Short mmCIF file of C-alpha atoms in Angstrom, two decimals:
data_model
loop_
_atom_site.label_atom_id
_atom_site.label_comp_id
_atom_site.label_asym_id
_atom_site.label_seq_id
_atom_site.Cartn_x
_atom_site.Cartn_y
_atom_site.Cartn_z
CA UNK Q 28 109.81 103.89 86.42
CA UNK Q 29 111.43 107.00 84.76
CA UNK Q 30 114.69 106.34 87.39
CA UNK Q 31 114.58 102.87 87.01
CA UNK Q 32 114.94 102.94 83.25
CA UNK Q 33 117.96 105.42 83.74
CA UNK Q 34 119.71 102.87 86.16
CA UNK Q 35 119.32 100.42 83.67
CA UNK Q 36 120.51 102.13 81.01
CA UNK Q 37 123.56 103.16 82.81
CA UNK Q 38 123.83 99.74 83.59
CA UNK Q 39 123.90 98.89 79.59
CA UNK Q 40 126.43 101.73 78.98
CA UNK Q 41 128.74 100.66 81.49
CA UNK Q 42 129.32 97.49 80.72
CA UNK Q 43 129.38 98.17 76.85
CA UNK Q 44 132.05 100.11 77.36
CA UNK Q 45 134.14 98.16 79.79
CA UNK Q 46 133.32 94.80 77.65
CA UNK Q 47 134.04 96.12 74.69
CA UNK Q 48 137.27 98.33 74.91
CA UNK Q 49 137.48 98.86 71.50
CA UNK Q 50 134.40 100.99 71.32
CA UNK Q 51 135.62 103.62 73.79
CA UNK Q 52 140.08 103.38 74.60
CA UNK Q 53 140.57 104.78 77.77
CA UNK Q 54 140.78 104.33 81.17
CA UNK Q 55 138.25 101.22 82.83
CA UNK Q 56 138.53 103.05 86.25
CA UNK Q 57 137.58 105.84 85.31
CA UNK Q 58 134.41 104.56 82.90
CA UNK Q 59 133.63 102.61 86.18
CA UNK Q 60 133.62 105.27 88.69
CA UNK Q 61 131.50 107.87 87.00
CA UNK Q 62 129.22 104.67 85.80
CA UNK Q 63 129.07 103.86 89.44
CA UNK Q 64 128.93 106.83 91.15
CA UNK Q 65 125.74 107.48 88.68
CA UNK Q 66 123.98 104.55 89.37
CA UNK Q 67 124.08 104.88 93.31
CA UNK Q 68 122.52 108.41 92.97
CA UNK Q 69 120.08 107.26 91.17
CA UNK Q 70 119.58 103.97 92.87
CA UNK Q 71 119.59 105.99 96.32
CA UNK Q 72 117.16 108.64 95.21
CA UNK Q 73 114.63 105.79 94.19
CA UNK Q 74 115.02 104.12 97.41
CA UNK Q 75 114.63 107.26 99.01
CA UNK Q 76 111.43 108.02 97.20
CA UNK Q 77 110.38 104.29 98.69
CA UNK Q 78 110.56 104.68 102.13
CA UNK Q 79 107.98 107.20 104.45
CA UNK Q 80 109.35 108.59 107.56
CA UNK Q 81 110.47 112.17 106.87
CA UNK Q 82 113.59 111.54 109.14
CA UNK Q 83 114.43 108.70 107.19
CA UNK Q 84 113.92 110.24 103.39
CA UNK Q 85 116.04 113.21 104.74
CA UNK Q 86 119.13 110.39 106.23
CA UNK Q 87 118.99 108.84 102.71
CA UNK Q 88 118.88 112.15 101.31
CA UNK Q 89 121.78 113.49 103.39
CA UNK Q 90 123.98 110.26 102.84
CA UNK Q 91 123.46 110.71 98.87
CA UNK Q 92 124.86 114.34 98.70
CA UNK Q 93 127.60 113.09 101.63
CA UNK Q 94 128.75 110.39 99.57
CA UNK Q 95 128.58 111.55 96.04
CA UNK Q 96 130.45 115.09 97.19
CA UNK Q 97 133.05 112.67 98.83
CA UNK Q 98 133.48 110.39 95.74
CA UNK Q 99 133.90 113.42 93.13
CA UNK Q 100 136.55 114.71 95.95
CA UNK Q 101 138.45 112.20 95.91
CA UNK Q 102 137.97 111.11 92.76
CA UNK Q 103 139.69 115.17 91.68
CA UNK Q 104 142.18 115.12 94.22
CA UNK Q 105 143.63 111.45 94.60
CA UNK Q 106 142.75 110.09 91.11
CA UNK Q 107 139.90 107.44 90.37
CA UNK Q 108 142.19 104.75 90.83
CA UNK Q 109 143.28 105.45 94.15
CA UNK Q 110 140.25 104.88 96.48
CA UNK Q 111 138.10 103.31 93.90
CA UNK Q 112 137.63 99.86 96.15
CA UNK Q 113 136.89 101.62 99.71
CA UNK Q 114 133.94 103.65 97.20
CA UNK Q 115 132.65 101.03 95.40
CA UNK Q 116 132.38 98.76 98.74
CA UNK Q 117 131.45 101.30 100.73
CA UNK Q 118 128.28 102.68 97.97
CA UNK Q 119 127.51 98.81 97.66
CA UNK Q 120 126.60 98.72 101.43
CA UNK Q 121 124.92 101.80 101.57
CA UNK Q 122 122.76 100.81 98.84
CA UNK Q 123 121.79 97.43 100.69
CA UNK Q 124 120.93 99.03 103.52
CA UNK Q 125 119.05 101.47 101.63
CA UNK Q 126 117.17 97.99 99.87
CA UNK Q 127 117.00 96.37 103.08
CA UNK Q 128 115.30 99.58 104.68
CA UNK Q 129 112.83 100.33 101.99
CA UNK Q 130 112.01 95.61 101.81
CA UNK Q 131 110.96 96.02 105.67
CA UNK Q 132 109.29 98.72 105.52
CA UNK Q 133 107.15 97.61 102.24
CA UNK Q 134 106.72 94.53 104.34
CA UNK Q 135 105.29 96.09 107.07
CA UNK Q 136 102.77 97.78 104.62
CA UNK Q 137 101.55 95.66 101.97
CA UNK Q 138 101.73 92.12 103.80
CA UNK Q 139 100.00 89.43 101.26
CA UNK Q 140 100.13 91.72 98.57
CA UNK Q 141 104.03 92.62 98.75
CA UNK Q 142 104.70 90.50 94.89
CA UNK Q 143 102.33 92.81 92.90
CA UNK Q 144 104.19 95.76 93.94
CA UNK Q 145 107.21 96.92 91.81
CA UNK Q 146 109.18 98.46 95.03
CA UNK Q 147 109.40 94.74 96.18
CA UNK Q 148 111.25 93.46 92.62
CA UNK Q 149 113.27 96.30 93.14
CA UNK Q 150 114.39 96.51 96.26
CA UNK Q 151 114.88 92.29 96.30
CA UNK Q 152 117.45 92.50 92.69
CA UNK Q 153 119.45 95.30 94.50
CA UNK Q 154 119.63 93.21 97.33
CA UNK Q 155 120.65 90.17 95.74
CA UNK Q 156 123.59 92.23 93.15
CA UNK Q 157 125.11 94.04 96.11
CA UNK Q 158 125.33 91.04 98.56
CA UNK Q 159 126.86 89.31 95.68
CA UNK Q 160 129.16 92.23 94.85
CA UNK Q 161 130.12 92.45 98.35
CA UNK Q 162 130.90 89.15 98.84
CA UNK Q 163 133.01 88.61 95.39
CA UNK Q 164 134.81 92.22 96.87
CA UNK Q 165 136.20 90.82 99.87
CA UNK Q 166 136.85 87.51 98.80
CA UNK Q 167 138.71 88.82 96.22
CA UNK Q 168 140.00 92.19 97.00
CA UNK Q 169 140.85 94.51 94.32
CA UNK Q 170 144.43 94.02 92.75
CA UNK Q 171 144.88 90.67 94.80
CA UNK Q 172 144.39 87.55 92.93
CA UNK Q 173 145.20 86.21 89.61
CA UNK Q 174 143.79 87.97 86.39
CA UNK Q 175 141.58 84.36 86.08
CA UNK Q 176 139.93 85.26 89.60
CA UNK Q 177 139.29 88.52 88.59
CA UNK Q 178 137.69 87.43 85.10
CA UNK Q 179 135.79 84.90 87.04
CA UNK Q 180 134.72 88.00 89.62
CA UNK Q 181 133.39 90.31 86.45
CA UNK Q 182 131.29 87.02 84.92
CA UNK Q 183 129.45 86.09 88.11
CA UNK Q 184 128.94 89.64 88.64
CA UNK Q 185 127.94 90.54 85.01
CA UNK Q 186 125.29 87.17 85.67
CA UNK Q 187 124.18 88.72 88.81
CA UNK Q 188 123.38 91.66 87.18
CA UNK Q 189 121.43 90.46 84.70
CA UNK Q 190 119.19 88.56 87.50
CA UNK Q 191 119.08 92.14 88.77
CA UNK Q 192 117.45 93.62 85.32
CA UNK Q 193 115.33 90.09 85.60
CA UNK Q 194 114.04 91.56 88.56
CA UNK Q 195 113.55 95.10 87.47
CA UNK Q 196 111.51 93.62 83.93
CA UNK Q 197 109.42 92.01 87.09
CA UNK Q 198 108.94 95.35 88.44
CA UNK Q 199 108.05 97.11 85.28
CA UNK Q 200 105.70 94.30 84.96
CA UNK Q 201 103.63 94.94 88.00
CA UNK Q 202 103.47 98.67 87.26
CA UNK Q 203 100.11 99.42 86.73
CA UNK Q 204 99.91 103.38 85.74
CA UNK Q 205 95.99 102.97 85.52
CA UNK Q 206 95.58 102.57 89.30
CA UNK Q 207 97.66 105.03 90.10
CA UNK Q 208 96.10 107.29 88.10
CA UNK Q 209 92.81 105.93 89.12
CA UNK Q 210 93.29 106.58 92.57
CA UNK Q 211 94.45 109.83 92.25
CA UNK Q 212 91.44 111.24 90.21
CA UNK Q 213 89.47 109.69 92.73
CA UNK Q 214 91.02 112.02 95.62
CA UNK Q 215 90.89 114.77 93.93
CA UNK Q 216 87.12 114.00 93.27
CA UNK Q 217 86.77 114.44 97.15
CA UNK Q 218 88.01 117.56 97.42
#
């Protein structure tokens, strides 16, 4: 939950400081690609602590360090600005891939009790914000369209995102620390 509240919170800062330009002058690309670039580590790392497989923690593990050393790269050599697009797009699929992985495989494990677990809110608002942002992205590519289209792209997205918190105040819901806790003093009873 610890992660999740950091996501959000990045989330918060974000777009205060992109919606409200007064508060911080400077560059939106730039606010936007570290914002970004934090919130898919993050994002990533809790999917990765999801899913079971060894192989597969250590792909999604592999793919965050891959990605994140290849954004700051980038990012230092060609300016934020340049590749921002490919990133973003590119760190949107990876992360619903990541969702989609992590919704299976929670599938596969808690069947008829998949809505009291948080993984499942999770996994379902990420899934739903970055099909949306992938869709608005190549329907309207960056720098093409009229300035309306592009104010039209931040609302829906902004609204999307707020479903997405909806889903993660879902998640905190079903959180239950007490069974966890429960369960664990109970093992270590055994031994």
């Amino acid at each position: 939950m610890i992660i999740l509240g950091a996501v959000c919170l990045l989330s918060f800062l974000n777009h205060l400081m992109v919606y409200i330009p007064q508060l911080v002058p400077g560059n939106i690309a730039f606010i936007n690609g570290i914002f970004d670039l934090g919130i898919f580590a993050l994002l990533l790392y809790l999917f990765r602590t999801m899913v079971e497989p060894a192989w597969l923690k250590n792909l999604l593990y592999t793919i965050l360090i891959a990605f994140s050393s290849v954004s700051i790269t980038v990012y230092a050599l060609r300016g934020i600005g340049q590749y921002s697009f490919i990133l973003s797009m590119a760190g949107a699929m990876i992360l619903l891939g990541a969702a989609i992985i992590a919704l299976v495989q929670l599938i596969r494990d808690k069947q008829l009790f998949i809505f009291q677990s948080p993984m499942f809110w999770i996994a379902g608002g990420n899934i739903c914000y970055f099909t949306m942002y992938l869709l608005t992205g190549f329907v309207i590519a960056q720098g093409k369209g009229t300035t309306i289209q592009q104010q039209e792209k931040m609302i829906l997205l902004s609204i999307i995102n707020d479903i997405r918190i909806g889903f993660f105040i879902a998640a905190a819901y079903c959180f239950n620390p007490i069974k966890e806790v429960d369960s664990n003093d109970r093992s270590s009873s055994l031994f």
